[in-house]
Tab-separated table of C-alpha atoms and ligand atoms in Angstrom:
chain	number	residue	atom	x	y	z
A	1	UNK	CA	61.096	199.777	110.705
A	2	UNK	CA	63.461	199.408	113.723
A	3	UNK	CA	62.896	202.503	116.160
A	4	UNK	CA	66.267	204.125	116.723
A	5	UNK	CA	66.310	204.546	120.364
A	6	UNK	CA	65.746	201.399	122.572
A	7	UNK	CA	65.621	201.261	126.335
A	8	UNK	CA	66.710	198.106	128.824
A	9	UNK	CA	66.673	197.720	132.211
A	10	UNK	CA	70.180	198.235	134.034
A	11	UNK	CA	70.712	197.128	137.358
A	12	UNK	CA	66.911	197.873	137.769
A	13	UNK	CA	67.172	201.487	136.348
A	14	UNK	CA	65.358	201.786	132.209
A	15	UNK	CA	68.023	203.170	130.543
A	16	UNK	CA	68.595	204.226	126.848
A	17	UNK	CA	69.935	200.719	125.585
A	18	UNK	CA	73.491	201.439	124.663
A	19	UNK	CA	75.437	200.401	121.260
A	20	UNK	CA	77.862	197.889	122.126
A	21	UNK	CA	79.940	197.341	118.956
A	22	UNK	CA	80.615	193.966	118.079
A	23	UNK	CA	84.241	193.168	116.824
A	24	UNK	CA	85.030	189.612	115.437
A	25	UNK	CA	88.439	188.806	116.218
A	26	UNK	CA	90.765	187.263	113.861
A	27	UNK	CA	87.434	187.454	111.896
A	28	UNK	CA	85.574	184.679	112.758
A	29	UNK	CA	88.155	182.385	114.594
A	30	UNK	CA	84.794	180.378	116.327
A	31	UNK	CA	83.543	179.365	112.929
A	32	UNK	CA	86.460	179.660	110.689
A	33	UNK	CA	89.828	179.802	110.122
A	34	UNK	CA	91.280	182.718	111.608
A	35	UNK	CA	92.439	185.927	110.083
A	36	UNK	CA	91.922	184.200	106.679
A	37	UNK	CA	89.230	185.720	103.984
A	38	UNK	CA	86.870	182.987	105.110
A	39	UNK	CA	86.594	184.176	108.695
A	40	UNK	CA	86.135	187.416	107.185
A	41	UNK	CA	83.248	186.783	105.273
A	42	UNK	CA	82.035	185.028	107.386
A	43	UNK	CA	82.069	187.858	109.973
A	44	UNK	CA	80.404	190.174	107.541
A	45	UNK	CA	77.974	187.976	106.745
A	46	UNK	CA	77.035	188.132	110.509
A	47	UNK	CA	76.290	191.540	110.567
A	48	UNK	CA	79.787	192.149	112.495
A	49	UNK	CA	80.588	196.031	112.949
A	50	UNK	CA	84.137	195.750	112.938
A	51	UNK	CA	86.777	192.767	111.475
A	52	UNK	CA	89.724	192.505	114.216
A	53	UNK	CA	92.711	191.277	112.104
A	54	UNK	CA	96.788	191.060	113.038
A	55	UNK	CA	99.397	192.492	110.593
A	56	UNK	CA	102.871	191.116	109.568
A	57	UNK	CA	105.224	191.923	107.347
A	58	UNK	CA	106.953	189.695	104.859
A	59	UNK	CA	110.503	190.367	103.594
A	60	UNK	CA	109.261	192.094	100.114
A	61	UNK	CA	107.708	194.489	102.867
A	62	UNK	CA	104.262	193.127	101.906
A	63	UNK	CA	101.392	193.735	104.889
A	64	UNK	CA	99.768	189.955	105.794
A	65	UNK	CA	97.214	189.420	108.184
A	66	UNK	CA	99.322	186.622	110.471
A	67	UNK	CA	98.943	186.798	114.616
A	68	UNK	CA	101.872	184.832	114.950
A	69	UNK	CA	105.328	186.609	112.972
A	70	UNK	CA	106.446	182.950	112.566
A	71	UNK	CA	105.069	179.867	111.569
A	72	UNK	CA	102.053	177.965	113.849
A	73	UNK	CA	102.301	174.421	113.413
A	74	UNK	CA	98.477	174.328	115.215
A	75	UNK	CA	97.077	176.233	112.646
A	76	UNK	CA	99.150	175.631	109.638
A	77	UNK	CA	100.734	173.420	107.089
A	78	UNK	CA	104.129	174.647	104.999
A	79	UNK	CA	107.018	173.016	103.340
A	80	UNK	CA	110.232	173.379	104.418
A	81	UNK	CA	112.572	176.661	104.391
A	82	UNK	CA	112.318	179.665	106.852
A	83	UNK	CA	109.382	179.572	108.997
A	84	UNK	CA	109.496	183.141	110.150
A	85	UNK	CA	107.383	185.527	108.305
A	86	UNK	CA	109.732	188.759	108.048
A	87	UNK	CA	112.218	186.118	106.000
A	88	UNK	CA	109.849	185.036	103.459
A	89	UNK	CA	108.416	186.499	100.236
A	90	UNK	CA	104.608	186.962	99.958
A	91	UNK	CA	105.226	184.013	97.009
A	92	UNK	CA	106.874	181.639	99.898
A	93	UNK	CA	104.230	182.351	102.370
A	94	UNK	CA	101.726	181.295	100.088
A	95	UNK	CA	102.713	178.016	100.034
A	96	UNK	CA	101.728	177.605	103.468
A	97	UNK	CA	98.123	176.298	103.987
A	98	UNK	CA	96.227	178.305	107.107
A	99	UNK	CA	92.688	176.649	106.717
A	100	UNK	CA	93.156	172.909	106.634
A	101	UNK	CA	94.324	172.261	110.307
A	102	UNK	CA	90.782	172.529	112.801
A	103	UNK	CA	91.532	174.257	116.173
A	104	UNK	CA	90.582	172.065	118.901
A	105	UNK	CA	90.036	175.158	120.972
A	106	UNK	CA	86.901	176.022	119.018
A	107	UNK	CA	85.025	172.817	118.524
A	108	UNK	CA	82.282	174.667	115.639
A	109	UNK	CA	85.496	176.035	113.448
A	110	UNK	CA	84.943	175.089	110.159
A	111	UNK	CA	88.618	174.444	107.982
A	112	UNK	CA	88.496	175.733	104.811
A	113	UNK	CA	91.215	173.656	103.416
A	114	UNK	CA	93.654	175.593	101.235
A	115	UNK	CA	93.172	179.225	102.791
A	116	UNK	CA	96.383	181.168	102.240
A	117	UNK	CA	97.229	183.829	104.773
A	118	UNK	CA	95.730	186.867	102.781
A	119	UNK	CA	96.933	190.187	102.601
A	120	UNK	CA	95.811	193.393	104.213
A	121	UNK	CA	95.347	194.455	100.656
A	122	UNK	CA	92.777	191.494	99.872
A	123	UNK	CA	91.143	191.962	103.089
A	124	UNK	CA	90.858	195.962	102.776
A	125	UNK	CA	89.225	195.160	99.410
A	126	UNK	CA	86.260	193.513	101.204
A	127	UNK	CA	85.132	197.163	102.172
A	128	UNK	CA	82.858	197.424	100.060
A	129	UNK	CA	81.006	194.866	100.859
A	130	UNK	CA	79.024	196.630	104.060
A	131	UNK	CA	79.778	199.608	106.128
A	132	UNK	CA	81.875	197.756	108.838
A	133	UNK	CA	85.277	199.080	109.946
A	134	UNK	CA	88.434	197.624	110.403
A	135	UNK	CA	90.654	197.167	113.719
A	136	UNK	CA	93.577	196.158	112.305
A	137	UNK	CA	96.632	195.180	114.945
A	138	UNK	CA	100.291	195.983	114.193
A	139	UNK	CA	102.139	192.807	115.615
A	140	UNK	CA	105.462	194.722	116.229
A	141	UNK	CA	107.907	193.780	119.106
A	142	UNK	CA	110.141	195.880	120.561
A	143	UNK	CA	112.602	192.876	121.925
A	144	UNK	CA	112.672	191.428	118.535
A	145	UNK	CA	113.143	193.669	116.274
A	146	UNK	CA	114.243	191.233	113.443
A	147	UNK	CA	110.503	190.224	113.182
A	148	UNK	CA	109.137	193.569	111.656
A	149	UNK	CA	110.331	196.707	110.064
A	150	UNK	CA	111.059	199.443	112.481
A	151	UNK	CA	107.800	201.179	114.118
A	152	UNK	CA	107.863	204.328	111.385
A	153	UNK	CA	108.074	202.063	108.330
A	154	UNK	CA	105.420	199.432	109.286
A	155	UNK	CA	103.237	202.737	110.333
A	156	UNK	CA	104.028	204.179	106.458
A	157	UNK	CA	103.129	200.681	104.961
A	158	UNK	CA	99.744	200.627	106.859
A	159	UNK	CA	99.088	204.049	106.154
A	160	UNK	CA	99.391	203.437	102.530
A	161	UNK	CA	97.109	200.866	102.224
A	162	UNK	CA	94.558	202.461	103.933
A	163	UNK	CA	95.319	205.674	102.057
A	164	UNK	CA	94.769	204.023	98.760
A	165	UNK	CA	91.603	203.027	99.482
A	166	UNK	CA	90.884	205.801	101.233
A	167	UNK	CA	89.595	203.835	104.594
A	168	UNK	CA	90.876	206.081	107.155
A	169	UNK	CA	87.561	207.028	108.706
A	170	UNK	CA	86.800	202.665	108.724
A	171	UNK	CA	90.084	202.241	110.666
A	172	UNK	CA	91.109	201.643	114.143
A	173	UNK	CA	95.085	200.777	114.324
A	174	UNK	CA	95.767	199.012	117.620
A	175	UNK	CA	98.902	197.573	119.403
A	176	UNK	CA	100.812	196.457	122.697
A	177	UNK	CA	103.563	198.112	121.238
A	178	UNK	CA	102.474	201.661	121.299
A	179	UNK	CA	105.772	202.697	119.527
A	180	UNK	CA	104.117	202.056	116.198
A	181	UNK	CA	101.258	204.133	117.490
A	182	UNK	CA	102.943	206.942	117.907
A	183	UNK	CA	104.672	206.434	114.595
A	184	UNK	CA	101.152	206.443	113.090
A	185	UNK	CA	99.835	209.744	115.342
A	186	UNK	CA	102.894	211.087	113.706
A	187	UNK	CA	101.735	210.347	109.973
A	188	UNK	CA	98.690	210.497	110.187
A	189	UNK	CA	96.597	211.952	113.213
A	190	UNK	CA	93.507	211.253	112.413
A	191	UNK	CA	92.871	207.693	112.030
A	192	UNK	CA	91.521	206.123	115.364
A	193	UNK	CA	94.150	204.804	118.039
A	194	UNK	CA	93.766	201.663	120.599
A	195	UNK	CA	95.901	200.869	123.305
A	196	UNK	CA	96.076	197.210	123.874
A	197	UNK	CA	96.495	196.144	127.541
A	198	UNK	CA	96.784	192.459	128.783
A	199	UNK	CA	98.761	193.349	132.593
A	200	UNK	CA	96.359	196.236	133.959
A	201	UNK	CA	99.444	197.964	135.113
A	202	UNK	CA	97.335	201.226	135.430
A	203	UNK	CA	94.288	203.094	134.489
A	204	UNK	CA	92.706	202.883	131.424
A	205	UNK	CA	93.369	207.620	131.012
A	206	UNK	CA	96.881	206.707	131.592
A	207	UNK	CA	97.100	204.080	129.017
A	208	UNK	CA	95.758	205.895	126.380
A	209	UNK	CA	98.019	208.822	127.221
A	210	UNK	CA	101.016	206.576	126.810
A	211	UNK	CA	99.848	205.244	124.024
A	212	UNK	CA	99.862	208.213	122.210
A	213	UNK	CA	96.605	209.816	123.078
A	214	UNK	CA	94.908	206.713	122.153
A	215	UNK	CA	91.178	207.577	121.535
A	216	UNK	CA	90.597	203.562	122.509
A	217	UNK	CA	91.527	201.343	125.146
A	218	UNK	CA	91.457	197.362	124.391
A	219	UNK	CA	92.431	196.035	127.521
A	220	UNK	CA	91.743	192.236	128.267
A	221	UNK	CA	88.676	191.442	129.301
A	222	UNK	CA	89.096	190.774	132.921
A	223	UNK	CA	90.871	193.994	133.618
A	224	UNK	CA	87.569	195.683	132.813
A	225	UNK	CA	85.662	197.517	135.597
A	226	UNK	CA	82.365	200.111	135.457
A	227	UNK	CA	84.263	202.562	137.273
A	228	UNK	CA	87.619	202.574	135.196
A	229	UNK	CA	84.942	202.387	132.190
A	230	UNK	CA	83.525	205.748	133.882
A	231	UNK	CA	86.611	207.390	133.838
A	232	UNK	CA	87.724	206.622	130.377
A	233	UNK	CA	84.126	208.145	129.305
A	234	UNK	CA	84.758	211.125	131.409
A	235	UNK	CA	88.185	211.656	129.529
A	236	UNK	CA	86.865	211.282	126.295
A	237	UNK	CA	88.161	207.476	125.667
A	238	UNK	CA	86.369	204.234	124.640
A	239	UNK	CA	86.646	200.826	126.205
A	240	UNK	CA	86.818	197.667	123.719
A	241	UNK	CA	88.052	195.189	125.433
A	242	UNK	CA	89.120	191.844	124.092
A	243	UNK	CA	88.458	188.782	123.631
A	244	UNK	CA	85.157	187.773	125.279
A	245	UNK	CA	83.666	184.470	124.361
A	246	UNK	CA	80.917	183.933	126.656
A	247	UNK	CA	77.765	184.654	127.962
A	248	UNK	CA	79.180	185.470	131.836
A	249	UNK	CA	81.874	187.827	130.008
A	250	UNK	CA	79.681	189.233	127.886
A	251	UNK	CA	77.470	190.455	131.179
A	252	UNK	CA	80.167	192.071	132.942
A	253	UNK	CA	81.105	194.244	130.088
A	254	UNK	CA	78.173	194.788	128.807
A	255	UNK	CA	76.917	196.118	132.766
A	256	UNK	CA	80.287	198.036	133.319
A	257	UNK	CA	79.216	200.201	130.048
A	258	UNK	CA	82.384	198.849	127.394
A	259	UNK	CA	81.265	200.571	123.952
A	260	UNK	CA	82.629	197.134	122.418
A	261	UNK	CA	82.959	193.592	122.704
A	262	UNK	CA	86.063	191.530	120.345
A	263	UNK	CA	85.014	188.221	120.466
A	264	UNK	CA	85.969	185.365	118.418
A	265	UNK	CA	82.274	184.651	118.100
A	266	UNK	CA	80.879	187.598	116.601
A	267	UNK	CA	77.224	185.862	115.590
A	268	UNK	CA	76.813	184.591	118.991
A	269	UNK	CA	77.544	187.772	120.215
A	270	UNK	CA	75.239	189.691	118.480
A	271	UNK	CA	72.539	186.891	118.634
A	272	UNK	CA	73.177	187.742	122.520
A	273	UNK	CA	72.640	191.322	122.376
A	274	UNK	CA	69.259	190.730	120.116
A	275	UNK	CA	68.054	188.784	122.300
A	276	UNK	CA	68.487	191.436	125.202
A	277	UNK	CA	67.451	194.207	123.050
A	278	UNK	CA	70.667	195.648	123.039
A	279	UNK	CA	70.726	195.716	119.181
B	301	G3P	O1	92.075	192.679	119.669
B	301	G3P	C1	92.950	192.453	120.661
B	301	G3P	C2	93.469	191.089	120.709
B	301	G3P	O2	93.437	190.557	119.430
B	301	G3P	C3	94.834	191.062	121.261
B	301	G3P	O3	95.300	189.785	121.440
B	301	G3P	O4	96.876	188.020	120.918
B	301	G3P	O5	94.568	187.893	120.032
B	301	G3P	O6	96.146	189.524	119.093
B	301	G3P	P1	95.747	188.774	120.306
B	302	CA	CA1	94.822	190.830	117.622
């Protein structure tokens, strides 16, 4: 029987151990494929507490979980025709092959030759499969606006699928482009908000605000300091900051207080926070 409160020592103080949530980003992208059903599994499997996945749109206005909104020659394979995502059926995109290619950035990635990039749909239907939630990123920009529906449609298309399966408590929607957040608040208030951050341009309270009253901040990892984590507690807003690989990273954040971690190595992460008692 695990005892539900645990206590570690902080910069020499014994404090109540917190709950750092782990997030595995693009799944599993360490030890699979990412954002395909394999890196998914695979994250589940590992006891991850939220999947981290990017959403596209194809031209039959069908959600896929794609980082890039056109083709990736590092990652995948595809015949010839249009290599941009928002031009392509769901049946064209299939054709492209998103597992075979190994990224040299993450020497352990397994391929899983053949993965298709799935849709939101098939990766919503791994819910019930454990209680983890989603954090699902709407890839929308707002100097290319040929790459995505406009900000109110891709919020209604992401709404619907995670109406249908009635998921709105397991959701987080986050983006850099905070129009389609506000599209969202619009539609549908009460599913969880993040405000992605990469240029620390200000504080994480006035972030969220502009992000329309995002409950989350996901700023990049380095931008992350205790005291701007302190004052996004005192306002009422979480810090889950993105994407931390490593041992040194995962210190910083987990001393300045973040309530999560995205990581592309969600096993090693939590392995790391066993190990420290922090889980
Ligand atoms: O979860 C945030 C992080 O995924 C944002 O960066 O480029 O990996 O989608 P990116
Ligand atoms: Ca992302």
């Amino acid at each position: 029987m695990k005892s539900a409160l645990r206590f570690v020592l902080m910069g020499g103080v014994l404090k109540a151990a917190p709950r750092i949530l782990v997030h595995g980003h693009r799944g599993a992208r360490a030890a699979r494929p990412e954002n395909t059903l394999p890196a998914f599994e695979y994250a589940i499997a590992a006891g991850a507490d939220f999947l981290e996945l990017d959403v596209a749109v194809t031209r039959d206005d069908v959600l896929v979980v794609s980082h890039d909104p056109v083709f990736n020659p590092d990652i995948c394979r595809a015949p010839g025709g249009s290599r941009v995502i928002r031009e392509l059926t769901l049946a064209e995109l299939r054709l492209w092959d998103c597992g075979s290619l190994h990224n040299p950035r993450f020497p352990s990635q397994q391929p899983v030759p053949g993965a298709r990039i799935p849709t939101l749909d098939e990766v919503l239907d791994l819910a019930g499969s454990g209680a983890f939630g989603f954090n699902i990123e709407t890839k929308s920009f707002p100097e290319h606006p040929e790459l995505t529906p406009p900000p109110e449609r891709f919020a209604a298309l992401l709404l619907a699928a995670i109406r249908r399966r009635r998921l709105e408590s397991r959701v987080v929607v986050q983006s850099f482009d905070f129009r389609t957040l506000a599209a969202l608040r619009a539609l549908a208030p009460e599913i969880r908000r993040a405000a992605l951050d990469e240029r620390g341009r200000c504080d994480f309270v006035s972030l969220a605000r502009e992000a329309a009253e995002a409950q989350i901040v996901a700023p990049a990892f380095a931008l992350v300091t205790p005291e701007k984590v302190r004052a996004a507690h005192a306002a009422g807003i979480e810090v889950v900051p993105w994407t931390a690989n490593a041992a040194p990273a995962w210190d910083c954040l987990i001393n300045a207080g973040v309530d999560g971690i995205i990581t592309d190595d969600p096993a090693g992460l939590l392995a790391y926070l066993r190990e420290r008692n922090l889980r």
